[in-house]
GROMACS .gro file of C-alpha atoms in nm:
model
  154
    1UNK     CA    1   2.515   0.040  -3.482
    2UNK     CA    2   2.643   0.114  -3.131
    3UNK     CA    3   2.772  -0.177  -2.928
    4UNK     CA    4   2.541  -0.299  -2.654
    5UNK     CA    5   2.633  -0.168  -2.311
    6UNK     CA    6   2.617  -0.389  -2.006
    7UNK     CA    7   2.462  -0.246  -1.692
    8UNK     CA    8   2.714  -0.111  -1.440
    9UNK     CA    9   2.733  -0.262  -1.091
   10UNK     CA   10   2.506  -0.096  -0.837
   11UNK     CA   11   2.510   0.148  -0.666
   12UNK     CA   12   2.622   0.397  -0.931
   13UNK     CA   13   2.605   0.777  -0.948
   14UNK     CA   14   2.624   0.989  -1.262
   15UNK     CA   15   2.726   1.353  -1.222
   16UNK     CA   16   2.827   1.617  -1.476
   17UNK     CA   17   3.195   1.713  -1.464
   18UNK     CA   18   3.211   2.051  -1.631
   19UNK     CA   19   2.887   2.174  -1.478
   20UNK     CA   20   3.009   2.101  -1.127
   21UNK     CA   21   3.351   2.256  -1.180
   22UNK     CA   22   3.202   2.572  -1.329
   23UNK     CA   23   2.924   2.604  -1.068
   24UNK     CA   24   3.143   2.551  -0.762
   25UNK     CA   25   3.435   2.744  -0.911
   26UNK     CA   26   3.219   3.049  -0.972
   27UNK     CA   27   3.058   3.011  -0.628
   28UNK     CA   28   3.398   3.032  -0.459
   29UNK     CA   29   3.505   3.330  -0.671
   30UNK     CA   30   3.179   3.516  -0.605
   31UNK     CA   31   3.185   3.462  -0.228
   32UNK     CA   32   3.553   3.559  -0.204
   33UNK     CA   33   3.489   3.863  -0.422
   34UNK     CA   34   3.195   3.968  -0.206
   35UNK     CA   35   3.400   3.934   0.112
   36UNK     CA   36   3.693   4.129  -0.035
   37UNK     CA   37   3.457   4.397  -0.164
   38UNK     CA   38   3.284   4.423   0.175
   39UNK     CA   39   3.618   4.465   0.352
   40UNK     CA   40   3.768   4.721   0.117
   41UNK     CA   41   3.461   4.917   0.003
   42UNK     CA   42   3.495   5.291   0.070
   43UNK     CA   43   3.275   5.519   0.272
   44UNK     CA   44   2.978   5.603   0.283
   45UNK     CA   45   2.903   5.228   0.295
   46UNK     CA   46   2.830   5.113   0.650
   47UNK     CA   47   2.816   4.771   0.816
   48UNK     CA   48   2.463   4.685   0.690
   49UNK     CA   49   2.579   4.752   0.333
   50UNK     CA   50   2.881   4.530   0.379
   51UNK     CA   51   2.671   4.249   0.526
   52UNK     CA   52   2.427   4.282   0.235
   53UNK     CA   53   2.711   4.244  -0.016
   54UNK     CA   54   2.832   3.924   0.149
   55UNK     CA   55   2.474   3.794   0.184
   56UNK     CA   56   2.412   3.857  -0.187
   57UNK     CA   57   2.733   3.671  -0.274
   58UNK     CA   58   2.623   3.380  -0.056
   59UNK     CA   59   2.279   3.377  -0.222
   60UNK     CA   60   2.438   3.358  -0.566
   61UNK     CA   61   2.667   3.079  -0.440
   62UNK     CA   62   2.362   2.889  -0.312
   63UNK     CA   63   2.198   2.909  -0.656
   64UNK     CA   64   2.520   2.782  -0.813
   65UNK     CA   65   2.529   2.498  -0.556
   66UNK     CA   66   2.178   2.399  -0.658
   67UNK     CA   67   2.300   2.373  -1.019
   68UNK     CA   68   2.621   2.194  -0.922
   69UNK     CA   69   2.457   1.926  -0.707
   70UNK     CA   70   2.260   1.761  -0.988
   71UNK     CA   71   2.306   1.385  -1.019
   72UNK     CA   72   2.136   1.055  -1.097
   73UNK     CA   73   2.183   0.776  -0.844
   74UNK     CA   74   2.092   0.415  -0.914
   75UNK     CA   75   2.064   0.144  -0.650
   76UNK     CA   76   1.892  -0.191  -0.610
   77UNK     CA   77   1.549  -0.035  -0.551
   78UNK     CA   78   1.545   0.236  -0.816
   79UNK     CA   79   1.664   0.580  -0.916
   80UNK     CA   80   1.709   0.906  -0.729
   81UNK     CA   81   1.704   1.200  -0.968
   82UNK     CA   82   1.849   1.515  -0.809
   83UNK     CA   83   1.780   1.815  -1.030
   84UNK     CA   84   1.837   2.180  -0.948
   85UNK     CA   85   1.508   2.236  -0.765
   86UNK     CA   86   1.355   1.894  -0.714
   87UNK     CA   87   1.466   1.550  -0.599
   88UNK     CA   88   1.258   1.253  -0.709
   89UNK     CA   89   1.275   0.888  -0.618
   90UNK     CA   90   1.137   0.629  -0.861
   91UNK     CA   91   1.146   0.251  -0.850
   92UNK     CA   92   1.278   0.049  -1.144
   93UNK     CA   93   0.935  -0.072  -1.259
   94UNK     CA   94   0.815   0.289  -1.284
   95UNK     CA   95   1.072   0.376  -1.553
   96UNK     CA   96   0.949   0.284  -1.901
   97UNK     CA   97   1.209   0.447  -2.125
   98UNK     CA   98   1.525   0.655  -2.120
   99UNK     CA   99   1.567   0.881  -2.422
  100UNK     CA  100   1.829   1.134  -2.520
  101UNK     CA  101   1.833   1.272  -2.871
  102UNK     CA  102   2.145   1.446  -3.002
  103UNK     CA  103   2.120   1.809  -2.897
  104UNK     CA  104   1.909   1.744  -2.587
  105UNK     CA  105   2.048   1.905  -2.271
  106UNK     CA  106   1.990   1.584  -2.070
  107UNK     CA  107   1.808   1.250  -2.094
  108UNK     CA  108   1.438   1.217  -2.027
  109UNK     CA  109   1.285   0.935  -1.825
  110UNK     CA  110   0.934   0.834  -1.927
  111UNK     CA  111   0.748   0.705  -1.622
  112UNK     CA  112   0.455   0.464  -1.598
  113UNK     CA  113   0.224   0.735  -1.460
  114UNK     CA  114   0.264   0.942  -1.777
  115UNK     CA  115   0.515   1.192  -1.639
  116UNK     CA  116   0.846   1.270  -1.805
  117UNK     CA  117   1.138   1.361  -1.580
  118UNK     CA  118   1.460   1.524  -1.696
  119UNK     CA  119   1.781   1.373  -1.556
  120UNK     CA  120   2.005   1.680  -1.528
  121UNK     CA  121   2.283   1.470  -1.374
  122UNK     CA  122   2.375   1.350  -1.724
  123UNK     CA  123   2.464   1.657  -1.928
  124UNK     CA  124   2.431   1.634  -2.307
  125UNK     CA  125   2.711   1.888  -2.346
  126UNK     CA  126   2.955   1.620  -2.231
  127UNK     CA  127   2.891   1.430  -2.557
  128UNK     CA  128   3.056   1.083  -2.537
  129UNK     CA  129   3.035   1.072  -2.158
  130UNK     CA  130   2.663   1.154  -2.174
  131UNK     CA  131   2.603   0.888  -2.441
  132UNK     CA  132   2.782   0.629  -2.228
  133UNK     CA  133   2.593   0.724  -1.911
  134UNK     CA  134   2.258   0.721  -2.095
  135UNK     CA  135   2.336   0.379  -2.244
  136UNK     CA  136   2.428   0.245  -1.899
  137UNK     CA  137   2.109   0.386  -1.748
  138UNK     CA  138   1.903   0.242  -2.034
  139UNK     CA  139   2.068  -0.100  -1.979
  140UNK     CA  140   1.983  -0.086  -1.608
  141UNK     CA  141   1.621  -0.002  -1.691
  142UNK     CA  142   1.603  -0.299  -1.928
  143UNK     CA  143   1.766  -0.530  -1.674
  144UNK     CA  144   1.557  -0.419  -1.377
  145UNK     CA  145   1.229  -0.437  -1.564
  146UNK     CA  146   0.964  -0.202  -1.685
  147UNK     CA  147   0.625  -0.135  -1.532
  148UNK     CA  148   0.354  -0.381  -1.622
  149UNK     CA  149   0.078  -0.253  -1.848
  150UNK     CA  150  -0.208  -0.094  -1.659
  151UNK     CA  151  -0.512  -0.317  -1.658
  152UNK     CA  152  -0.845  -0.154  -1.739
  153UNK     CA  153  -1.099  -0.162  -1.459
  154UNK     CA  154  -1.397  -0.385  -1.510
   0.00000   0.00000   0.00000
C-alpha cells in the first residue's frame, strides 16, 4: 500500500522534464538547421525559397513549443491545465477525481459537469515522478473539496 502523500504548498506547477527538453532541444536544432540551410543552399533557389525554408523551420518549432509548454498549475482557487492546444481553468470543487492507471500517458481529471480532461503536464513516461505528482494532485483535490452532488430539480 503506498504511503499517503500530503498536499504540497500552493502555488505549485507540475511540468514534464524529458518532454520539455526534447521539444525545445529539437526546436532549436530545427530552426538553426533551417537558417544554415537557407544561407548555404545552392542555386537555383532564390530569396523566397530561402525565406520559406526558415518559415517552415519556425512553424515546426512552434508546434514543438506547443508540446513543450504543457503544465498543470495549482493555486488557492483551482487548477490551470495547459495542454498542447487548449488551456482550461477549473475550480477545486469542480474536480471530482484524479486517475492515472499504469500505462496511461497522463492523468485524467473527472469534472463535476461530466467532462474528463487530460493533464498532459504530468507525463506517465516519467514513472515515479508522475506517480508522485499525481498523488500530490489527488491530495490537493481531497483537501480542497469535491463538488457537491447535483440536486434534482423539483
